[in-house]
Short mmCIF file of C-alpha atoms in Angstrom, two decimals:
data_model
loop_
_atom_site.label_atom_id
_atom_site.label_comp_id
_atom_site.label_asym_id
_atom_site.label_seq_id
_atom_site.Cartn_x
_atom_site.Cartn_y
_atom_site.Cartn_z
CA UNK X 1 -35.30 178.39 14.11
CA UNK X 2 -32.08 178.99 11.95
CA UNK X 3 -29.90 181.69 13.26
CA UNK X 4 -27.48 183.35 10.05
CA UNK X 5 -24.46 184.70 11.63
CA UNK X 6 -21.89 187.27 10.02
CA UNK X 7 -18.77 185.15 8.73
CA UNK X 8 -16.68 188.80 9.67
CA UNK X 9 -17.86 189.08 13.11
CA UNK X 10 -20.28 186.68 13.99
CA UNK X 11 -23.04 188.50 14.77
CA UNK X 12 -26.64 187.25 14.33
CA UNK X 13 -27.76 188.86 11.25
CA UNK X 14 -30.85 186.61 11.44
CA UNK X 15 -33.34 184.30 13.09
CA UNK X 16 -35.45 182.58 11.12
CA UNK X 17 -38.37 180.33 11.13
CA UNK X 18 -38.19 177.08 9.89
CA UNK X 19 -41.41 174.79 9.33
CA UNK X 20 -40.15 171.13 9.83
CA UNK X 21 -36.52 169.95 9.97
CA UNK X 22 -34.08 171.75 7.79
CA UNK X 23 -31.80 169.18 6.27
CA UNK X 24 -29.45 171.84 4.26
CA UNK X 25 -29.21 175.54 4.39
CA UNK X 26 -27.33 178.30 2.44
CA UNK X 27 -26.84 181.92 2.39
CA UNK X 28 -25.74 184.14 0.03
CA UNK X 29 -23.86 187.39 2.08
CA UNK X 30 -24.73 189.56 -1.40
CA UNK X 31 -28.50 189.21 -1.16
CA UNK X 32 -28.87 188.69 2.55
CA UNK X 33 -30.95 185.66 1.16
CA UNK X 34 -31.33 181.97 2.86
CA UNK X 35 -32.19 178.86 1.15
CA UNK X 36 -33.07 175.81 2.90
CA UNK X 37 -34.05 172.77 1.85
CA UNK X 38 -36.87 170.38 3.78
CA UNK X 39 -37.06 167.35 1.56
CA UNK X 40 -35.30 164.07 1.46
CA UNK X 41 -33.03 163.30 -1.42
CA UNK X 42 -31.04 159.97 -2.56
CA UNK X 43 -27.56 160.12 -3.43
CA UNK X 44 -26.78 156.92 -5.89
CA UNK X 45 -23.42 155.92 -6.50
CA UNK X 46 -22.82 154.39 -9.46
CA UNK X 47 -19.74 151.98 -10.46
CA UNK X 48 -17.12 152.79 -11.80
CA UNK X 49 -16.11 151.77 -15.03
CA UNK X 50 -13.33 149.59 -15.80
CA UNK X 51 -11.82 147.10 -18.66
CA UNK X 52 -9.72 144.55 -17.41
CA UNK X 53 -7.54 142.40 -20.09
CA UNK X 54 -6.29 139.21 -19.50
CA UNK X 55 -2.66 139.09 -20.14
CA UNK X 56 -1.24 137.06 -23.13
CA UNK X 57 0.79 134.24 -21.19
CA UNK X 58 2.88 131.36 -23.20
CA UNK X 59 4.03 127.87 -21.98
CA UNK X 60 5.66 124.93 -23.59
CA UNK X 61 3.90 121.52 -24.53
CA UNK X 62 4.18 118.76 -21.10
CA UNK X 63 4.57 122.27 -19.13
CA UNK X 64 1.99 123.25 -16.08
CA UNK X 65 -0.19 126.43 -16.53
CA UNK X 66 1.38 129.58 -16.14
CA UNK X 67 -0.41 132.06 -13.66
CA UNK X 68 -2.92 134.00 -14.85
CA UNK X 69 -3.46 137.37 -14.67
CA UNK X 70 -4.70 140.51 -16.12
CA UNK X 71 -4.43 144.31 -15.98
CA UNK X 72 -6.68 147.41 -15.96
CA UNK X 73 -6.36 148.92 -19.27
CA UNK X 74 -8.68 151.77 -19.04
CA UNK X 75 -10.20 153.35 -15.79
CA UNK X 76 -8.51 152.53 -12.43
CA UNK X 77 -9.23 150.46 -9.40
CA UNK X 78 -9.77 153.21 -6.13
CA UNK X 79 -7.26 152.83 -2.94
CA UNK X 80 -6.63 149.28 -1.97
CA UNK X 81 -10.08 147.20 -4.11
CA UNK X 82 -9.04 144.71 -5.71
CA UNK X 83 -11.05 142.24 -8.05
CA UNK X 84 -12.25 138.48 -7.14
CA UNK X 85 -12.04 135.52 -9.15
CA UNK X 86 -9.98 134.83 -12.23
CA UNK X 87 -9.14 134.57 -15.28
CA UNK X 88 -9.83 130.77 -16.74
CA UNK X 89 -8.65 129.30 -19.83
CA UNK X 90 -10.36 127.22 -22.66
CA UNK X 91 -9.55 123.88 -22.13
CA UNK X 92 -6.39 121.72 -24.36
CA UNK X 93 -2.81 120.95 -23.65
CA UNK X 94 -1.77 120.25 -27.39
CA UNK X 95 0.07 122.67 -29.36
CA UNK X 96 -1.97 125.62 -30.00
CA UNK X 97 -3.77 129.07 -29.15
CA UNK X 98 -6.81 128.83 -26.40
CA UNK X 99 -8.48 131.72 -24.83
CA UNK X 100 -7.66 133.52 -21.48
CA UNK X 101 -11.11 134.62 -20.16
CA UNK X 102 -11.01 137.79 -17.90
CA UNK X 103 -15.27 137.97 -17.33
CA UNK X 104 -14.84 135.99 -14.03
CA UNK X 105 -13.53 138.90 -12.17
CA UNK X 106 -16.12 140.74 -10.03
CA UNK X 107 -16.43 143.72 -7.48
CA UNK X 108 -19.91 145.33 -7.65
CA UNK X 109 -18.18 148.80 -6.90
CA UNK X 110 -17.56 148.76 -10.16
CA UNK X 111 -19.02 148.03 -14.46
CA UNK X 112 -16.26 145.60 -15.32
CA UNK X 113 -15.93 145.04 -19.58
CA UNK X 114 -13.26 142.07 -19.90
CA UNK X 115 -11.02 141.28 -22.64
CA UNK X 116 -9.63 138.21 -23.45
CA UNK X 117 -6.13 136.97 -23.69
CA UNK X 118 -4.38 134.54 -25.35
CA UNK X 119 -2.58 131.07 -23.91
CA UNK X 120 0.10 130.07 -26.91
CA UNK X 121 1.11 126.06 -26.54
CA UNK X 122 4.28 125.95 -28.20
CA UNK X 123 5.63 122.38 -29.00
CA UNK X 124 8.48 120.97 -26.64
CA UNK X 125 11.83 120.73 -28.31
CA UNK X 126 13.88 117.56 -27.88
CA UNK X 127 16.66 116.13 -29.48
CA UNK X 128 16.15 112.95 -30.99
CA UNK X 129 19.75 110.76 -31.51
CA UNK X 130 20.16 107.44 -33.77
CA UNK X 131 21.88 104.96 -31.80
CA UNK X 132 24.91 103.31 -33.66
CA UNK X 133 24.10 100.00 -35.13
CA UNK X 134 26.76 97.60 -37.18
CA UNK X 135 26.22 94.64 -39.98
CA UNK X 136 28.05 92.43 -41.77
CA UNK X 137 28.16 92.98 -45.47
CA UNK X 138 25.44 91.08 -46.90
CA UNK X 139 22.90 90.38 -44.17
CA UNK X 140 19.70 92.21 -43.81
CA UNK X 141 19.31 95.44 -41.76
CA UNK X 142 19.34 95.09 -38.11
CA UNK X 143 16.81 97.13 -36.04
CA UNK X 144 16.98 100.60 -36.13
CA UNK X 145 16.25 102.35 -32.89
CA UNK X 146 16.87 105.73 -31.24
CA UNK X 147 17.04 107.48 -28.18
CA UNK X 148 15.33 110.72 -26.92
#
């Protein structure tokens, strides 16, 4: 039985059979009319869509790794998720450009589309001096060396 009560007064305006449970019910005060629904449903939550970017980073030659990391750069992340994993790198330590890699990161709340980043290897400056040599006029060249 569903009972419809006045949302003024709340007096029954009617009682109502039902055949089976009722798992939703609505009435519309304008009609005087009741729907009600009997069936299951399924609600299906999709996930969300986000890009994530892996952030250019830059470190000299000799130098460890920076840390790397990324940013959402279109949707958003809801209250306090975060992602797992991380972004890798291609490998190399000489001077050069390798690729940050941002498809590691995973939550399955949500579609994740990565985009890569860039690691620039620049080369290591130094200063290179000549050390100070002497000969006597007429002998051959002594060793030339340096220091770094």
């Amino acid at each position: 039985m569903m009972v419809v009560l006045s949302a003024t007064d709340g007096k029954i305006l009617a009682n109502l059979p039902l055949a089976g449970a009722s798992d939703g019910a609505m009435f519309n005060p304008a009609t005087m009319e009741v729907y009600s629904s009997h069936g299951n449903g399924t609600l299906t939550i999709d996930p969300r869509p986000i890009t994530v970017t892996a952030s250019d980073q830059t470190k000299v030659y000799g130098n460890a790794d920076p840390g790397f990391t990324y940013a959402v750069t279109s949707g958003s992340l809801v209250g306090n998720d975060r992602l797992t994993g991380q972004v890798t790198r291609s490998a190399g330590e000489n001077v050069g450009l390798y690729t940050l890699d941002a498809s590691g990161l995973r939550n399955p709340n949500y579609a994740i589309t990565s985009r890569n980043g860039s690691l620039s290897i620049t080369p290591r400056p130094i200063t290179v001096t000549a050390d100070d040599q002497r000969k006597i006029y007429g002998n051959a060249d002594p060793a030339l060396s340096y220091t770094v």
